[in-house]
XYZ file of N, CA and C in Angstrom:
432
model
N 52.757 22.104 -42.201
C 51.777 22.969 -42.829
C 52.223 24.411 -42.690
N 51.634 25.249 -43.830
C 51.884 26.589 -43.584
C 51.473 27.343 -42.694
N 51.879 28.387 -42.174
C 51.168 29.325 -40.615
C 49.480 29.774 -41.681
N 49.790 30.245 -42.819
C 48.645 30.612 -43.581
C 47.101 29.502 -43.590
N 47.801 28.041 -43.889
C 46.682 27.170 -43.809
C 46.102 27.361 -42.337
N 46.871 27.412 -41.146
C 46.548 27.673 -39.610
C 45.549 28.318 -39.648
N 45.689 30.070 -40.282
C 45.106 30.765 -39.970
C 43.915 30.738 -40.623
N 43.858 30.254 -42.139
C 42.672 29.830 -42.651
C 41.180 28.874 -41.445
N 42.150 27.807 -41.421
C 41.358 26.740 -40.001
C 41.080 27.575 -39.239
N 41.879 28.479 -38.375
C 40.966 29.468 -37.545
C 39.859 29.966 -37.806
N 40.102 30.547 -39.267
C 39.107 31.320 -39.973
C 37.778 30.858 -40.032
N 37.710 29.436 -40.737
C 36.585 28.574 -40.709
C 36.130 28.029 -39.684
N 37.010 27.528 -38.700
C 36.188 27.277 -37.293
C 35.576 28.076 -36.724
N 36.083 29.219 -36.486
C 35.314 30.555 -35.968
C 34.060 30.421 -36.499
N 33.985 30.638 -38.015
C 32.880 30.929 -38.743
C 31.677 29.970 -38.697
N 32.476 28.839 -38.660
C 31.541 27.856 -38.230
C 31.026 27.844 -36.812
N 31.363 27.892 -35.727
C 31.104 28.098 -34.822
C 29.948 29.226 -34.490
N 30.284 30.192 -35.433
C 29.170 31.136 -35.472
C 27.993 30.920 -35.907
N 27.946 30.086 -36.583
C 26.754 29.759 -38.138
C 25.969 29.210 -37.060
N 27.074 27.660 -36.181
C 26.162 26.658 -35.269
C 25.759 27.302 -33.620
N 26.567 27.985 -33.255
C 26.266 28.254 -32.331
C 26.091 27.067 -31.074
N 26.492 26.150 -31.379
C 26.645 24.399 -30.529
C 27.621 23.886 -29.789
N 28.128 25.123 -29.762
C 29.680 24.736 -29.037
C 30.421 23.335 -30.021
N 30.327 23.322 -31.301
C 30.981 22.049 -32.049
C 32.434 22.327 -32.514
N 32.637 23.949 -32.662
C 34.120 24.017 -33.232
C 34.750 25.083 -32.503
N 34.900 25.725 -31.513
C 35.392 26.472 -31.119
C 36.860 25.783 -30.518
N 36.734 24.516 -30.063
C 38.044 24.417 -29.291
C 38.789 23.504 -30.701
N 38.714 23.877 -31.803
C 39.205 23.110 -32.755
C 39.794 24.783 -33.301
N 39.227 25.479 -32.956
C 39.552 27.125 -33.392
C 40.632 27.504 -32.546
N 40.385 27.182 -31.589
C 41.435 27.376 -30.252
C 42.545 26.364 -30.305
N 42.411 25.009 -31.031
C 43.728 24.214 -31.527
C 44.621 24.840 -32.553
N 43.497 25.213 -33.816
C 44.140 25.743 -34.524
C 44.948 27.115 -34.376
N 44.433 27.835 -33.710
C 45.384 29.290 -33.316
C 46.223 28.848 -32.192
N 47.007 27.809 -31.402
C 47.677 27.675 -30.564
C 48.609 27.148 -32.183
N 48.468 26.277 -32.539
C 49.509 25.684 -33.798
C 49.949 26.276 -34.989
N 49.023 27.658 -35.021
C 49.415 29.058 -35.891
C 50.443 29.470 -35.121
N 50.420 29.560 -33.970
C 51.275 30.900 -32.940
C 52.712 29.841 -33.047
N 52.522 28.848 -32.676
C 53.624 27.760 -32.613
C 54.753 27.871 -33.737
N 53.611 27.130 -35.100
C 54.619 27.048 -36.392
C 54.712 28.356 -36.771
N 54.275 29.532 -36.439
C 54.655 30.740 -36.879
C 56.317 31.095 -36.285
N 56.398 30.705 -35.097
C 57.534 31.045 -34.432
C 58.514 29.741 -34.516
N 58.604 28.320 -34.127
C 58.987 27.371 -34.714
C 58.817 26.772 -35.727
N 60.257 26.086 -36.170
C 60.158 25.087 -37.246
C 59.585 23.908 -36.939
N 58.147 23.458 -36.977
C 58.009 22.230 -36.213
C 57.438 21.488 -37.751
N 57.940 20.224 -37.574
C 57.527 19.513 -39.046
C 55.801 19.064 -39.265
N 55.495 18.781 -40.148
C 53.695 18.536 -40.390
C 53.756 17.959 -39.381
N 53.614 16.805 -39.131
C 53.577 15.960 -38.335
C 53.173 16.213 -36.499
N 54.194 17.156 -36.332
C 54.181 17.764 -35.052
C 53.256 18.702 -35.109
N 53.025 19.376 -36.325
C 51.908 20.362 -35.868
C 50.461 19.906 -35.888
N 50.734 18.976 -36.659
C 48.841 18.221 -36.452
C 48.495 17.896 -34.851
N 49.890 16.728 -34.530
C 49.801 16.675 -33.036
C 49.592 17.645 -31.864
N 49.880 18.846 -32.248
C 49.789 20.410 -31.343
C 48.452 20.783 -31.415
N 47.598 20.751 -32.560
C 46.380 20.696 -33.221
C 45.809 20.000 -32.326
N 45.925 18.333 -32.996
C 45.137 17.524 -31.781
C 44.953 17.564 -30.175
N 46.450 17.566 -29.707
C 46.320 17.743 -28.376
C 45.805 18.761 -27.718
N 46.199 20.011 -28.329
C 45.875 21.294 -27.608
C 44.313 21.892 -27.735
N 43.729 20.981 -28.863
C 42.339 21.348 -28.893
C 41.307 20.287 -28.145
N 42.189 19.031 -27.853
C 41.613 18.289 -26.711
C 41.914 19.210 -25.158
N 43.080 19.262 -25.260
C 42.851 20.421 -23.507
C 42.261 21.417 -23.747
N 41.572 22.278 -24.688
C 40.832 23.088 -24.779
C 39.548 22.228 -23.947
N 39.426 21.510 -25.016
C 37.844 20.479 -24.408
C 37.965 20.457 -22.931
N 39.252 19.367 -22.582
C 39.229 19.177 -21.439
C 38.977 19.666 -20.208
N 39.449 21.240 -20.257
C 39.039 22.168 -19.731
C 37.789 22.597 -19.579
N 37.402 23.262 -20.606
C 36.259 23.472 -20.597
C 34.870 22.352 -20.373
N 34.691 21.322 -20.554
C 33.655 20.805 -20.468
C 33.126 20.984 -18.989
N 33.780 20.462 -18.133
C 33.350 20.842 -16.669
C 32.485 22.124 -16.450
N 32.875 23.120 -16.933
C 32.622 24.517 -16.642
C 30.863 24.464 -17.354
N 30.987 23.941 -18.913
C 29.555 24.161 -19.838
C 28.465 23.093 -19.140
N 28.986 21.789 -18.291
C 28.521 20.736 -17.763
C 27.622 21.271 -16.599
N 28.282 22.623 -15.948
C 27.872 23.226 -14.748
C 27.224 23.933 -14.932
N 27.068 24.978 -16.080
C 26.430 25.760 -16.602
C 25.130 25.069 -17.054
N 24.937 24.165 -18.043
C 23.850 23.506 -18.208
C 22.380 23.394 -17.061
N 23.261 22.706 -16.479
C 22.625 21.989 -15.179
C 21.763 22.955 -14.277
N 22.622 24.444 -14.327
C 22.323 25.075 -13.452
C 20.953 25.946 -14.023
N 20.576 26.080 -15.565
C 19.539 26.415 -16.692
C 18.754 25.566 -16.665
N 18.833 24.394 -15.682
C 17.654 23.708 -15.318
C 17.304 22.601 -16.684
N 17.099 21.675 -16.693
C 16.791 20.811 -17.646
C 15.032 20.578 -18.065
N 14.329 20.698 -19.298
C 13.790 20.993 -19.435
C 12.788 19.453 -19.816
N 11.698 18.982 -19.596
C 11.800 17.437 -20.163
C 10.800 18.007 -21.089
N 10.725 16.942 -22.230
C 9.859 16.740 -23.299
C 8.646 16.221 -22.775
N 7.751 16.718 -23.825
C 5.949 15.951 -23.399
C 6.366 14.040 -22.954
N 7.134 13.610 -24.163
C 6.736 12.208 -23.388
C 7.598 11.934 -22.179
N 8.563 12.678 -21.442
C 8.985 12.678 -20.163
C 7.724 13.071 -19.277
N 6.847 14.167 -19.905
C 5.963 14.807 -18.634
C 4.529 13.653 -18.841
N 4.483 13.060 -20.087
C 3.339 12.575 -19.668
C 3.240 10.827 -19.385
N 4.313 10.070 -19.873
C 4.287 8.740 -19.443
C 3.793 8.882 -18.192
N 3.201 7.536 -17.829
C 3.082 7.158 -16.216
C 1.453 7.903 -15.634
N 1.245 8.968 -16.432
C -0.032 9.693 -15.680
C -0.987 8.980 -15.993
N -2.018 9.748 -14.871
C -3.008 9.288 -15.566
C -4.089 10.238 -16.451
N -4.493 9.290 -17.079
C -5.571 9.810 -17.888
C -7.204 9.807 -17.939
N -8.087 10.374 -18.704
C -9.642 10.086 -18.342
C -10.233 10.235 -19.748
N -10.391 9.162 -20.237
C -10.425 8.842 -21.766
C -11.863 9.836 -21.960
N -11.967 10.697 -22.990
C -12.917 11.516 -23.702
C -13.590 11.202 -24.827
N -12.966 10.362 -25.894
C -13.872 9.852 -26.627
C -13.789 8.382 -26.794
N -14.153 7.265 -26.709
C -14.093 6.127 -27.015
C -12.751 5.532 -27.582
N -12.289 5.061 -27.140
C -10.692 4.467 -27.893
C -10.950 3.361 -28.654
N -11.126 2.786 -29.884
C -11.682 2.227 -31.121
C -10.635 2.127 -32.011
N -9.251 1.014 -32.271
C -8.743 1.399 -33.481
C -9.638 1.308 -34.969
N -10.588 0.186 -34.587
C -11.172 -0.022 -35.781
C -12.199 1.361 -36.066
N -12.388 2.125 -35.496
C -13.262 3.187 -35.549
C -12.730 4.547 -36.163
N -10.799 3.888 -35.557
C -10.278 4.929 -35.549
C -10.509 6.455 -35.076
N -11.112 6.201 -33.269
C -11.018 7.302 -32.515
C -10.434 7.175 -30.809
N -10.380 7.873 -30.456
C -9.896 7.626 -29.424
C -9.428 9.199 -28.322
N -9.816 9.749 -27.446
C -9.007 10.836 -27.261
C -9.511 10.935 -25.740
N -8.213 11.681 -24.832
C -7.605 11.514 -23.625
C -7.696 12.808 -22.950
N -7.555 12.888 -21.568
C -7.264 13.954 -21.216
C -6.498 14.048 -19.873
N -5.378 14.446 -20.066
C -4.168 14.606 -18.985
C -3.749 16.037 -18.812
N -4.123 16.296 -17.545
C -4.087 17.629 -16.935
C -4.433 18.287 -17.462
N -6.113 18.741 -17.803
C -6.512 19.562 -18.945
C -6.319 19.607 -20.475
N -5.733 18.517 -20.627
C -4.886 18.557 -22.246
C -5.776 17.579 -22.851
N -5.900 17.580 -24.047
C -6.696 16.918 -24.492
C -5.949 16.161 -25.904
N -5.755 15.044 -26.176
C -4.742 14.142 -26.872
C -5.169 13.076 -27.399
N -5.007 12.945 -28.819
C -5.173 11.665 -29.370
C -4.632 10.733 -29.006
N -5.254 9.283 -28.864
C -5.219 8.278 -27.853
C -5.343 7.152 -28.731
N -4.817 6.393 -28.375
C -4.560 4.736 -28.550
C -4.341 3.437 -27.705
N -5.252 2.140 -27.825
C -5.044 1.293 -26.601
C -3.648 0.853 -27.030
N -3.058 0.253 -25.741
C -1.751 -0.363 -25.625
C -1.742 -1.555 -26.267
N -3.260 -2.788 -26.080
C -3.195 -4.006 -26.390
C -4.487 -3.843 -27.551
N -4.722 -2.638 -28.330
C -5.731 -2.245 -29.219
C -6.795 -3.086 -29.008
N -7.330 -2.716 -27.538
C -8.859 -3.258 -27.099
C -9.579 -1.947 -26.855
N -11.021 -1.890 -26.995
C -11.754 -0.829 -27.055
C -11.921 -0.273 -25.493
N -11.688 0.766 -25.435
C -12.007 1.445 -24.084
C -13.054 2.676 -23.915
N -13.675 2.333 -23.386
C -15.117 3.485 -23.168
C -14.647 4.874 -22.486
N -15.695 5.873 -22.777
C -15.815 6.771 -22.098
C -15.249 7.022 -21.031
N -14.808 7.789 -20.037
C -15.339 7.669 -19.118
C -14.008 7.060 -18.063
N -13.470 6.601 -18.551
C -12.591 5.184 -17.502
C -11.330 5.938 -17.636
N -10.485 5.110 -16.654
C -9.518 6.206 -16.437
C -8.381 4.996 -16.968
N -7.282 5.677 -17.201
C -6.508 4.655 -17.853
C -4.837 5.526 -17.733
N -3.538 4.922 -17.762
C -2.808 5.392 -17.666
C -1.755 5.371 -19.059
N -0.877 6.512 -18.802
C 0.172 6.897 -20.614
C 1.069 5.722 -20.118
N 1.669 4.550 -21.475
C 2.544 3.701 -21.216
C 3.327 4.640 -21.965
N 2.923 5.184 -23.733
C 3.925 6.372 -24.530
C 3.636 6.864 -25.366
N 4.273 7.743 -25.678
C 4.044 9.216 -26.019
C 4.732 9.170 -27.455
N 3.729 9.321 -28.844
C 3.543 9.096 -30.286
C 3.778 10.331 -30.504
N 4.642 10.940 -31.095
C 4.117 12.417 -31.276
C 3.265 13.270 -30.675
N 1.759 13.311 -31.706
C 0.626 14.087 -30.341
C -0.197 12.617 -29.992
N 0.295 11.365 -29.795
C -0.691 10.807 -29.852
C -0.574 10.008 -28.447
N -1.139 9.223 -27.451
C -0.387 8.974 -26.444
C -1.320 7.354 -26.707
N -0.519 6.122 -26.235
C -0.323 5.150 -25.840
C -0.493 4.806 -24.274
N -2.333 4.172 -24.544
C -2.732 4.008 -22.818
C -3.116 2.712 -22.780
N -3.192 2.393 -21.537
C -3.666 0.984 -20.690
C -4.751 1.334 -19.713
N -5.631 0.297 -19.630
C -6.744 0.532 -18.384
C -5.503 0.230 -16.826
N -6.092 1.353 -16.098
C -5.646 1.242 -14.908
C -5.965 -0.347 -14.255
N -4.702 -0.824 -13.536
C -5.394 -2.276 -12.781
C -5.156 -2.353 -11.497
C-alpha cells in the first residue's frame, strides 16, 4: 500500500475516535501511523504492511488494556436499577391485580409499578420481595 493510503487510515481513525470517544479506534490509529512511518522509509510489500498494521495495533491494545482496566475500576462501577433493586424488599401500595391491571410497590421510598411473579393477586399492605426489574416496572413474590 501507499504511505498516502497510511496516512489517510490515520486520518479516519483519529476522526473516528473522536466522533466515538469509546476507545474503539485509536490503537488501529496507532497501527496505522507505525506502518506509515515503516513503508514510508522501507520497501515492505502489501502483505507485510497489513501484518505491521495488524500486529502493531494489537500491541498497542496489548499494552494498553491493563492500564484503561485499572483506570475503570478505580471510577468505581456504577450498578443499574435492576442490580440495586432485585432481592429487596418491598411493601406493596396498591393492590397487585393483573386482571385489574394495577399494582404498585415501594422500595426505599421509591414508588414502582409492580407485577406478581406467579400473576396471583396481592393486597395492600404485605411485603413482598423484587425477583426483576422490567424497565420501570418490578417483578415481585410474597415473602416466605
Amino acid at each position: 500500500m501507499d504511505v498516502l493510503v497510511w496516512a489517510i487510515l490515520v486520518i479516519a481513525f483519529v476522526i473516528a475516535e473522536v466522533a466515538t470517544v469509546q476507545l474503539v479506534s485509536v490503537w488501529f490509529a496507532a497501527g496505522a501511523l507505525v506502518t506509515m512511518i515503516l513503508a514510508f522509509f522501507f520497501d515492505i510489500p502489501l502483505l507485510g504492511q497489513v501484518g505491521i498494521f495488524i500486529g502493531s495495533s494489537a500491541l498497542f491494545l496489548a499494552l494498553t488494556m491493563p492500564f484503561i482496566i485499572r483506570k475503570r475500576k478505580k471510577k468505581g462501577y456504577i450498578p443499574t436499577n435492576s442490580e440495586l433493586e432485585v432481592g429487596r424488599t418491598a411493601k406493596v401500595i396498591e393492590e397487585i391485580n393483573a386482571d385489574n391491571g394495577t399494582g404498585r410497590v415501594r422500595v426505599g421510598g421509591i414508588d414502582w409499578s409492580a407485577v406478581s411473579a406467579d400473576d396471583s393477586v396481592i393486597p395492600n399492605d404485605t411485603v413482598v420481595t423484587v425477583t426483576a426489574v422490567n424497565g420501570a416496572k418490578l417483578t415481585v413474590k410474597t415473602k416466605n
